[in-house]
Amino acid sequence: MSRRIEVNGLSKDFTLHLQGGQQMSILSGIDMQVDAGECVVIHAPSGAGKSTLLRSLYANYRASSGQVNIWHDGAWVDVQSAPARQVLTVRHHTLGFVTQFLRVIPRISTLDLVAEPLINRGVEKQVAHEQAEELLSRLRIPKRLWHIPPATFSGGEQQRVNIARTMICDYPILLLDEPTASLDEANRGTVIDMINAARERGVAVVGIFHDEAVRQALATRIFSIPAAQAVSLVAA
Ligand SMILES: Nc1ncnc2c1ncn2[C@@H]1O[C@H](COP(=O)(O)OP(=O)(O)OP(=O)(O)O)[C@@H](O)[C@H]1O
């Protein structure tokens, strides 16, 4: 199998500025490898650092030490030390990230928002819109909502728009932070099918899923944040 993610010795401390600069150690010395066609589920108690780890894979968080190597365009890129421009290129082509919350852009319709990542890749507007419509239908977003911005949508509707916006690009790596948290059973089933289909095509998936049934349906492997990682305060 081809390796897609290689994490070496990743540590993350947060500085608590309101506590006199005290340091809180969340992750320490994490090693993790993910291959194409795997769905690795990060599983640990609440507050143990699951989202912190996922955000570090996307370089949203700057690690205190360690590497996050992403297989991008035929070579390894350590997104923790790469220049910001290169990180953006890696995200644009290689890393899809679904968070629980949609970043709404004022006045942009749902259809345009979902089609946008494809259009940015040079796909013709009409083709991108057709694919966006297909995904929105599959995710049961009613047609009457397609031409208005999703700012006023329900939590579950926004979450599905967010999923469509990521799934429209065939990213080789998907990072998923609770993508099914606000969904009803039918939509949860659709999203599970989409993620499994992506994995079977060879996408490397890393996700956080609190729901045991969702974990069972998706995980090819569980990654536990080691017990020794229990959150600890370190002297400033
Ligand atoms: N930007 C930040 N600044 C300071 N502390 C942070 C920051 N982000 C996360 N933390 C702290 O790091 C710890 C781990 O948070 P994280 O969100 O990664 O946990 P989690 O395992 O995903 O939790 P949950 O399952 O409840 O979502 C928490 O104690 C949190 O308060």
PDB file of N, CA, C and O in Angstrom, residues 17-84:
ATOM      1  N   HIS A  17      -2.415  32.096  27.960  1.00  0.00           N
ATOM      2  CA  HIS A  17      -2.024  33.490  28.235  1.00  0.00           C
ATOM      3  C   HIS A  17      -2.758  34.068  29.438  1.00  0.00           C
ATOM      4  O   HIS A  17      -2.225  34.914  30.137  1.00  0.00           O
ATOM      5  N   LEU A  18      -4.000  33.568  29.675  1.00  0.00           N
ATOM      6  CA  LEU A  18      -4.760  34.087  30.812  1.00  0.00           C
ATOM      7  C   LEU A  18      -4.335  33.444  32.128  1.00  0.00           C
ATOM      8  O   LEU A  18      -4.848  33.778  33.198  1.00  0.00           O
ATOM      9  N   GLN A  19      -3.434  32.461  32.044  1.00  0.00           N
ATOM     10  CA  GLN A  19      -2.946  31.784  33.261  1.00  0.00           C
ATOM     11  C   GLN A  19      -1.457  32.066  33.417  1.00  0.00           C
ATOM     12  O   GLN A  19      -0.667  31.164  33.689  1.00  0.00           O
ATOM     13  N   GLY A  20      -1.068  33.287  33.160  1.00  0.00           N
ATOM     14  CA  GLY A  20       0.330  33.686  33.347  1.00  0.00           C
ATOM     15  C   GLY A  20       1.289  32.961  32.417  1.00  0.00           C
ATOM     16  O   GLY A  20       2.441  32.730  32.773  1.00  0.00           O
ATOM     17  N   GLY A  21       0.799  32.595  31.226  1.00  0.00           N
ATOM     18  CA  GLY A  21       1.685  31.974  30.226  1.00  0.00           C
ATOM     19  C   GLY A  21       1.978  30.514  30.504  1.00  0.00           C
ATOM     20  O   GLY A  21       2.914  29.937  29.934  1.00  0.00           O
ATOM     21  N   GLN A  22       1.182  29.903  31.366  1.00  0.00           N
ATOM     22  CA  GLN A  22       1.387  28.481  31.676  1.00  0.00           C
ATOM     23  C   GLN A  22       1.247  27.641  30.398  1.00  0.00           C
ATOM     24  O   GLN A  22       0.423  27.953  29.530  1.00  0.00           O
ATOM     25  N   GLN A  23       2.032  26.571  30.312  1.00  0.00           N
ATOM     26  CA  GLN A  23       2.003  25.713  29.129  1.00  0.00           C
ATOM     27  C   GLN A  23       1.190  24.459  29.419  1.00  0.00           C
ATOM     28  O   GLN A  23       1.349  23.857  30.479  1.00  0.00           O
ATOM     29  N   MET A  24       0.336  24.081  28.474  1.00  0.00           N
ATOM     30  CA  MET A  24      -0.434  22.849  28.630  1.00  0.00           C
ATOM     31  C   MET A  24      -0.002  21.906  27.506  1.00  0.00           C
ATOM     32  O   MET A  24      -0.110  22.246  26.327  1.00  0.00           O
ATOM     33  N   SER A  25       0.488  20.742  27.905  1.00  0.00           N
ATOM     34  CA  SER A  25       0.954  19.775  26.919  1.00  0.00           C
ATOM     35  C   SER A  25      -0.212  18.876  26.505  1.00  0.00           C
ATOM     36  O   SER A  25      -0.797  18.192  27.343  1.00  0.00           O
ATOM     37  N   ILE A  26      -0.588  18.900  25.239  1.00  0.00           N
ATOM     38  CA  ILE A  26      -1.731  18.115  24.772  1.00  0.00           C
ATOM     39  C   ILE A  26      -1.265  16.854  24.044  1.00  0.00           C
ATOM     40  O   ILE A  26      -1.701  15.753  24.349  1.00  0.00           O
ATOM     41  N   LEU A  27      -0.375  17.014  23.089  1.00  0.00           N
ATOM     42  CA  LEU A  27       0.145  15.848  22.366  1.00  0.00           C
ATOM     43  C   LEU A  27       1.649  15.786  22.598  1.00  0.00           C
ATOM     44  O   LEU A  27       2.314  16.819  22.641  1.00  0.00           O
ATOM     45  N   SER A  28       2.147  14.566  22.710  1.00  0.00           N
ATOM     46  CA  SER A  28       3.582  14.443  22.906  1.00  0.00           C
ATOM     47  C   SER A  28       4.119  13.211  22.172  1.00  0.00           C
ATOM     48  O   SER A  28       3.673  12.086  22.410  1.00  0.00           O
ATOM     49  N   GLY A  29       5.018  13.443  21.253  1.00  0.00           N
ATOM     50  CA  GLY A  29       5.717  12.355  20.551  1.00  0.00           C
ATOM     51  C   GLY A  29       4.802  11.423  19.758  1.00  0.00           C
ATOM     52  O   GLY A  29       5.007  10.209  19.749  1.00  0.00           O
ATOM     53  N   ILE A  30       3.808  11.986  19.076  1.00  0.00           N
ATOM     54  CA  ILE A  30       2.879  11.141  18.295  1.00  0.00           C
ATOM     55  C   ILE A  30       3.549  10.678  17.000  1.00  0.00           C
ATOM     56  O   ILE A  30       4.097  11.480  16.240  1.00  0.00           O
ATOM     57  N   ASP A  31       3.491   9.375  16.753  1.00  0.00           N
ATOM     58  CA  ASP A  31       3.890   8.796  15.466  1.00  0.00           C
ATOM     59  C   ASP A  31       2.652   8.179  14.844  1.00  0.00           C
ATOM     60  O   ASP A  31       1.905   7.482  15.528  1.00  0.00           O
ATOM     61  N   MET A  32       2.452   8.421  13.564  1.00  0.00           N
ATOM     62  CA  MET A  32       1.238   7.913  12.927  1.00  0.00           C
ATOM     63  C   MET A  32       1.509   7.755  11.430  1.00  0.00           C
ATOM     64  O   MET A  32       2.126   8.636  10.817  1.00  0.00           O
ATOM     65  N   GLN A  33       1.071   6.641  10.883  1.00  0.00           N
ATOM     66  CA  GLN A  33       1.202   6.445   9.445  1.00  0.00           C
ATOM     67  C   GLN A  33      -0.162   6.081   8.881  1.00  0.00           C
ATOM     68  O   GLN A  33      -0.886   5.296   9.498  1.00  0.00           O
ATOM     69  N   VAL A  34      -0.480   6.655   7.741  1.00  0.00           N
ATOM     70  CA  VAL A  34      -1.753   6.333   7.095  1.00  0.00           C
ATOM     71  C   VAL A  34      -1.481   6.025   5.627  1.00  0.00           C
ATOM     72  O   VAL A  34      -0.806   6.795   4.935  1.00  0.00           O
ATOM     73  N   ASP A  35      -2.034   4.894   5.170  1.00  0.00           N
ATOM     74  CA  ASP A  35      -1.852   4.471   3.778  1.00  0.00           C
ATOM     75  C   ASP A  35      -3.086   4.802   2.942  1.00  0.00           C
ATOM     76  O   ASP A  35      -4.184   4.990   3.479  1.00  0.00           O
ATOM     77  N   ALA A  36      -2.913   4.804   1.647  1.00  0.00           N
ATOM     78  CA  ALA A  36      -4.039   4.952   0.728  1.00  0.00           C
ATOM     79  C   ALA A  36      -5.024   3.812   0.993  1.00  0.00           C
ATOM     80  O   ALA A  36      -4.617   2.671   1.246  1.00  0.00           O
ATOM     81  N   GLY A  37      -6.312   4.096   0.975  1.00  0.00           N
ATOM     82  CA  GLY A  37      -7.322   3.059   1.149  1.00  0.00           C
ATOM     83  C   GLY A  37      -7.622   2.687   2.587  1.00  0.00           C
ATOM     84  O   GLY A  37      -8.346   1.728   2.840  1.00  0.00           O
ATOM     85  N   GLU A  38      -7.051   3.453   3.529  1.00  0.00           N
ATOM     86  CA  GLU A  38      -7.349   3.215   4.954  1.00  0.00           C
ATOM     87  C   GLU A  38      -8.309   4.278   5.468  1.00  0.00           C
ATOM     88  O   GLU A  38      -8.288   5.415   4.991  1.00  0.00           O
ATOM     89  N   CYS A  39      -9.098   3.912   6.466  1.00  0.00           N
ATOM     90  CA  CYS A  39      -9.830   4.928   7.235  1.00  0.00           C
ATOM     91  C   CYS A  39      -9.405   4.781   8.687  1.00  0.00           C
ATOM     92  O   CYS A  39      -9.812   3.833   9.380  1.00  0.00           O
ATOM     93  N   VAL A  40      -8.546   5.683   9.111  1.00  0.00           N
ATOM     94  CA  VAL A  40      -8.027   5.633  10.475  1.00  0.00           C
ATOM     95  C   VAL A  40      -8.869   6.561  11.348  1.00  0.00           C
ATOM     96  O   VAL A  40      -8.988   7.752  11.058  1.00  0.00           O
ATOM     97  N   VAL A  41      -9.449   5.988  12.376  1.00  0.00           N
ATOM     98  CA  VAL A  41     -10.300   6.775  13.270  1.00  0.00           C
ATOM     99  C   VAL A  41      -9.514   7.116  14.532  1.00  0.00           C
ATOM    100  O   VAL A  41      -8.991   6.222  15.212  1.00  0.00           O
ATOM    101  N   ILE A  42      -9.408   8.416  14.811  1.00  0.00           N
ATOM    102  CA  ILE A  42      -8.726   8.853  16.040  1.00  0.00           C
ATOM    103  C   ILE A  42      -9.729   8.734  17.180  1.00  0.00           C
ATOM    104  O   ILE A  42     -10.816   9.305  17.129  1.00  0.00           O
ATOM    105  N   HIS A  43      -9.352   7.940  18.177  1.00  0.00           N
ATOM    106  CA  HIS A  43     -10.291   7.653  19.257  1.00  0.00           C
ATOM    107  C   HIS A  43      -9.596   7.888  20.596  1.00  0.00           C
ATOM    108  O   HIS A  43      -8.515   7.338  20.842  1.00  0.00           O
ATOM    109  N   ALA A  44     -10.193   8.722  21.407  1.00  0.00           N
ATOM    110  CA  ALA A  44      -9.623   9.038  22.727  1.00  0.00           C
ATOM    111  C   ALA A  44     -10.680   9.798  23.502  1.00  0.00           C
ATOM    112  O   ALA A  44     -11.627  10.320  22.906  1.00  0.00           O
ATOM    113  N   PRO A  45     -10.536   9.876  24.834  1.00  0.00           N
ATOM    114  CA  PRO A  45     -11.544  10.610  25.616  1.00  0.00           C
ATOM    115  C   PRO A  45     -11.637  12.077  25.210  1.00  0.00           C
ATOM    116  O   PRO A  45     -10.692  12.619  24.627  1.00  0.00           O
ATOM    117  N   SER A  46     -12.763  12.678  25.539  1.00  0.00           N
ATOM    118  CA  SER A  46     -12.976  14.094  25.271  1.00  0.00           C
ATOM    119  C   SER A  46     -11.853  14.925  25.888  1.00  0.00           C
ATOM    120  O   SER A  46     -11.471  14.708  27.037  1.00  0.00           O
ATOM    121  N   GLY A  47     -11.312  15.831  25.114  1.00  0.00           N
ATOM    122  CA  GLY A  47     -10.265  16.720  25.616  1.00  0.00           C
ATOM    123  C   GLY A  47      -8.867  16.146  25.497  1.00  0.00           C
ATOM    124  O   GLY A  47      -7.885  16.798  25.856  1.00  0.00           O
ATOM    125  N   ALA A  48      -8.742  14.923  24.960  1.00  0.00           N
ATOM    126  CA  ALA A  48      -7.421  14.277  24.889  1.00  0.00           C
ATOM    127  C   ALA A  48      -6.575  14.823  23.741  1.00  0.00           C
ATOM    128  O   ALA A  48      -5.367  14.590  23.690  1.00  0.00           O
ATOM    129  N   GLY A  49      -7.221  15.523  22.796  1.00  0.00           N
ATOM    130  CA  GLY A  49      -6.421  16.128  21.725  1.00  0.00           C
ATOM    131  C   GLY A  49      -6.729  15.608  20.318  1.00  0.00           C
ATOM    132  O   GLY A  49      -5.915  15.771  19.406  1.00  0.00           O
ATOM    133  N   LYS A  50      -7.889  15.013  20.111  1.00  0.00           N
ATOM    134  CA  LYS A  50      -8.225  14.449  18.776  1.00  0.00           C
ATOM    135  C   LYS A  50      -8.285  15.556  17.719  1.00  0.00           C
ATOM    136  O   LYS A  50      -7.654  15.447  16.669  1.00  0.00           O
ATOM    137  N   SER A  51      -9.048  16.620  18.038  1.00  0.00           N
ATOM    138  CA  SER A  51      -9.148  17.726  17.064  1.00  0.00           C
ATOM    139  C   SER A  51      -7.798  18.414  16.892  1.00  0.00           C
ATOM    140  O   SER A  51      -7.451  18.838  15.791  1.00  0.00           O
ATOM    141  N   THR A  52      -7.060  18.510  17.988  1.00  0.00           N
ATOM    142  CA  THR A  52      -5.731  19.134  17.905  1.00  0.00           C
ATOM    143  C   THR A  52      -4.845  18.357  16.940  1.00  0.00           C
ATOM    144  O   THR A  52      -4.134  18.942  16.111  1.00  0.00           O
ATOM    145  N   LEU A  53      -4.918  17.026  17.009  1.00  0.00           N
ATOM    146  CA  LEU A  53      -4.121  16.195  16.102  1.00  0.00           C
ATOM    147  C   LEU A  53      -4.574  16.401  14.652  1.00  0.00           C
ATOM    148  O   LEU A  53      -3.756  16.604  13.752  1.00  0.00           O
ATOM    149  N   LEU A  54      -5.884  16.387  14.431  1.00  0.00           N
ATOM    150  CA  LEU A  54      -6.403  16.537  13.067  1.00  0.00           C
ATOM    151  C   LEU A  54      -6.016  17.910  12.493  1.00  0.00           C
ATOM    152  O   LEU A  54      -5.597  18.018  11.344  1.00  0.00           O
ATOM    153  N   ARG A  55      -6.150  18.943  13.330  1.00  0.00           N
ATOM    154  CA  ARG A  55      -5.797  20.295  12.857  1.00  0.00           C
ATOM    155  C   ARG A  55      -4.302  20.418  12.593  1.00  0.00           C
ATOM    156  O   ARG A  55      -3.884  21.176  11.732  1.00  0.00           O
ATOM    157  N   SER A  56      -3.503  19.655  13.346  1.00  0.00           N
ATOM    158  CA  SER A  56      -2.060  19.682  13.102  1.00  0.00           C
ATOM    159  C   SER A  56      -1.743  19.002  11.768  1.00  0.00           C
ATOM    160  O   SER A  56      -0.819  19.409  11.064  1.00  0.00           O
ATOM    161  N   LEU A  57      -2.535  17.969  11.401  1.00  0.00           N
ATOM    162  CA  LEU A  57      -2.315  17.303  10.104  1.00  0.00           C
ATOM    163  C   LEU A  57      -2.599  18.274   8.959  1.00  0.00           C
ATOM    164  O   LEU A  57      -2.011  18.189   7.890  1.00  0.00           O
ATOM    165  N   TYR A  58      -3.531  19.207   9.194  1.00  0.00           N
ATOM    166  CA  TYR A  58      -3.905  20.178   8.173  1.00  0.00           C
ATOM    167  C   TYR A  58      -3.034  21.447   8.281  1.00  0.00           C
ATOM    168  O   TYR A  58      -3.192  22.379   7.519  1.00  0.00           O
ATOM    169  N   ALA A  59      -2.147  21.448   9.273  1.00  0.00           N
ATOM    170  CA  ALA A  59      -1.281  22.598   9.566  1.00  0.00           C
ATOM    171  C   ALA A  59      -2.084  23.829   9.970  1.00  0.00           C
ATOM    172  O   ALA A  59      -1.638  24.954   9.801  1.00  0.00           O
ATOM    173  N   ASN A  60      -3.266  23.600  10.504  1.00  0.00           N
ATOM    174  CA  ASN A  60      -4.023  24.694  11.105  1.00  0.00           C
ATOM    175  C   ASN A  60      -3.368  25.062  12.427  1.00  0.00           C
ATOM    176  O   ASN A  60      -3.397  26.198  12.848  1.00  0.00           O
ATOM    177  N   TYR A  61      -2.862  24.037  13.101  1.00  0.00           N
ATOM    178  CA  TYR A  61      -2.092  24.255  14.309  1.00  0.00           C
ATOM    179  C   TYR A  61      -0.629  24.006  14.002  1.00  0.00           C
ATOM    180  O   TYR A  61      -0.295  23.035  13.322  1.00  0.00           O
ATOM    181  N   ARG A  62       0.204  24.892  14.505  1.00  0.00           N
ATOM    182  CA  ARG A  62       1.652  24.731  14.371  1.00  0.00           C
ATOM    183  C   ARG A  62       2.124  23.862  15.538  1.00  0.00           C
ATOM    184  O   ARG A  62       1.867  24.178  16.690  1.00  0.00           O
ATOM    185  N   ALA A  63       2.761  22.740  15.230  1.00  0.00           N
ATOM    186  CA  ALA A  63       3.201  21.821  16.280  1.00  0.00           C
ATOM    187  C   ALA A  63       4.340  22.437  17.080  1.00  0.00           C
ATOM    188  O   ALA A  63       5.062  23.297  16.580  1.00  0.00           O
ATOM    189  N   SER A  64       4.478  21.986  18.327  1.00  0.00           N
ATOM    190  CA  SER A  64       5.610  22.445  19.141  1.00  0.00           C
ATOM    191  C   SER A  64       6.884  21.761  18.664  1.00  0.00           C
ATOM    192  O   SER A  64       7.973  22.332  18.726  1.00  0.00           O
ATOM    193  N   SER A  65       6.736  20.506  18.211  1.00  0.00           N
ATOM    194  CA  SER A  65       7.860  19.816  17.573  1.00  0.00           C
ATOM    195  C   SER A  65       7.320  18.651  16.755  1.00  0.00           C
ATOM    196  O   SER A  65       6.164  18.252  16.915  1.00  0.00           O
ATOM    197  N   GLY A  66       8.163  18.129  15.891  1.00  0.00           N
ATOM    198  CA  GLY A  66       7.758  16.972  15.079  1.00  0.00           C
ATOM    199  C   GLY A  66       7.376  17.349  13.663  1.00  0.00           C
ATOM    200  O   GLY A  66       7.343  18.532  13.299  1.00  0.00           O
ATOM    201  N   GLN A  67       7.114  16.299  12.873  1.00  0.00           N
ATOM    202  CA  GLN A  67       6.828  16.481  11.449  1.00  0.00           C
ATOM    203  C   GLN A  67       5.477  15.895  11.079  1.00  0.00           C
ATOM    204  O   GLN A  67       5.058  14.880  11.646  1.00  0.00           O
ATOM    205  N   VAL A  68       4.835  16.513  10.102  1.00  0.00           N
ATOM    206  CA  VAL A  68       3.629  15.944   9.490  1.00  0.00           C
ATOM    207  C   VAL A  68       3.908  15.890   7.988  1.00  0.00           C
ATOM    208  O   VAL A  68       3.772  16.889   7.273  1.00  0.00           O
ATOM    209  N   ASN A  69       4.351  14.727   7.535  1.00  0.00           N
ATOM    210  CA  ASN A  69       4.684  14.585   6.119  1.00  0.00           C
ATOM    211  C   ASN A  69       3.465  14.130   5.336  1.00  0.00           C
ATOM    212  O   ASN A  69       2.829  13.135   5.680  1.00  0.00           O
ATOM    213  N   ILE A  70       3.154  14.888   4.296  1.00  0.00           N
ATOM    214  CA  ILE A  70       2.008  14.596   3.443  1.00  0.00           C
ATOM    215  C   ILE A  70       2.531  14.266   2.053  1.00  0.00           C
ATOM    216  O   ILE A  70       3.374  15.002   1.497  1.00  0.00           O
ATOM    217  N   TRP A  71       2.037  13.143   1.490  1.00  0.00           N
ATOM    218  CA  TRP A  71       2.448  12.758   0.133  1.00  0.00           C
ATOM    219  C   TRP A  71       1.666  13.608  -0.860  1.00  0.00           C
ATOM    220  O   TRP A  71       0.455  13.480  -1.012  1.00  0.00           O
ATOM    221  N   HIS A  72       2.390  14.534  -1.498  1.00  0.00           N
ATOM    222  CA  HIS A  72       1.739  15.512  -2.370  1.00  0.00           C
ATOM    223  C   HIS A  72       2.467  15.574  -3.703  1.00  0.00           C
ATOM    224  O   HIS A  72       3.682  15.813  -3.728  1.00  0.00           O
ATOM    225  N   ASP A  73       1.740  15.298  -4.761  1.00  0.00           N
ATOM    226  CA  ASP A  73       2.287  15.453  -6.109  1.00  0.00           C
ATOM    227  C   ASP A  73       3.611  14.699  -6.280  1.00  0.00           C
ATOM    228  O   ASP A  73       4.578  15.229  -6.827  1.00  0.00           O
ATOM    229  N   GLY A  74       3.650  13.472  -5.742  1.00  0.00           N
ATOM    230  CA  GLY A  74       4.816  12.617  -5.965  1.00  0.00           C
ATOM    231  C   GLY A  74       5.993  12.872  -5.039  1.00  0.00           C
ATOM    232  O   GLY A  74       7.096  12.359  -5.295  1.00  0.00           O
ATOM    233  N   ALA A  75       5.806  13.638  -3.989  1.00  0.00           N
ATOM    234  CA  ALA A  75       6.912  13.881  -3.049  1.00  0.00           C
ATOM    235  C   ALA A  75       6.345  14.146  -1.658  1.00  0.00           C
ATOM    236  O   ALA A  75       5.169  14.465  -1.507  1.00  0.00           O
ATOM    237  N   TRP A  76       7.213  14.039  -0.635  1.00  0.00           N
ATOM    238  CA  TRP A  76       6.780  14.332   0.731  1.00  0.00           C
ATOM    239  C   TRP A  76       6.920  15.816   1.015  1.00  0.00           C
ATOM    240  O   TRP A  76       7.934  16.425   0.659  1.00  0.00           O
ATOM    241  N   VAL A  77       5.899  16.368   1.672  1.00  0.00           N
ATOM    242  CA  VAL A  77       5.983  17.756   2.137  1.00  0.00           C
ATOM    243  C   VAL A  77       5.682  17.745   3.632  1.00  0.00           C
ATOM    244  O   VAL A  77       4.641  17.230   4.053  1.00  0.00           O
ATOM    245  N   ASP A  78       6.594  18.293   4.436  1.00  0.00           N
ATOM    246  CA  ASP A  78       6.313  18.440   5.865  1.00  0.00           C
ATOM    247  C   ASP A  78       5.532  19.744   6.036  1.00  0.00           C
ATOM    248  O   ASP A  78       6.108  20.835   5.985  1.00  0.00           O
ATOM    249  N   VAL A  79       4.203  19.605   6.200  1.00  0.00           N
ATOM    250  CA  VAL A  79       3.364  20.807   6.238  1.00  0.00           C
ATOM    251  C   VAL A  79       3.597  21.630   7.508  1.00  0.00           C
ATOM    252  O   VAL A  79       3.159  22.767   7.592  1.00  0.00           O
ATOM    253  N   GLN A  80       4.280  21.043   8.469  1.00  0.00           N
ATOM    254  CA  GLN A  80       4.571  21.808   9.686  1.00  0.00           C
ATOM    255  C   GLN A  80       5.731  22.787   9.484  1.00  0.00           C
ATOM    256  O   GLN A  80       5.827  23.781  10.187  1.00  0.00           O
ATOM    257  N   SER A  81       6.621  22.466   8.539  1.00  0.00           N
ATOM    258  CA  SER A  81       7.762  23.380   8.343  1.00  0.00           C
ATOM    259  C   SER A  81       7.744  24.033   6.956  1.00  0.00           C
ATOM    260  O   SER A  81       8.546  24.919   6.695  1.00  0.00           O
ATOM    261  N   ALA A  82       6.828  23.609   6.098  1.00  0.00           N
ATOM    262  CA  ALA A  82       6.793  24.159   4.736  1.00  0.00           C
ATOM    263  C   ALA A  82       6.336  25.612   4.765  1.00  0.00           C
ATOM    264  O   ALA A  82       5.584  26.015   5.650  1.00  0.00           O
ATOM    265  N   PRO A  83       6.767  26.408   3.765  1.00  0.00           N
ATOM    266  CA  PRO A  83       6.285  27.789   3.697  1.00  0.00           C
ATOM    267  C   PRO A  83       4.764  27.821   3.479  1.00  0.00           C
ATOM    268  O   PRO A  83       4.205  26.896   2.873  1.00  0.00           O
ATOM    269  N   ALA A  84       4.127  28.887   3.971  1.00  0.00           N
ATOM    270  CA  ALA A  84       2.657  28.992   3.926  1.00  0.00           C
ATOM    271  C   ALA A  84       2.107  28.763   2.515  1.00  0.00           C
ATOM    272  O   ALA A  84       1.083  28.104   2.329  1.00  0.00           O
TER     273      ALA A  84
END
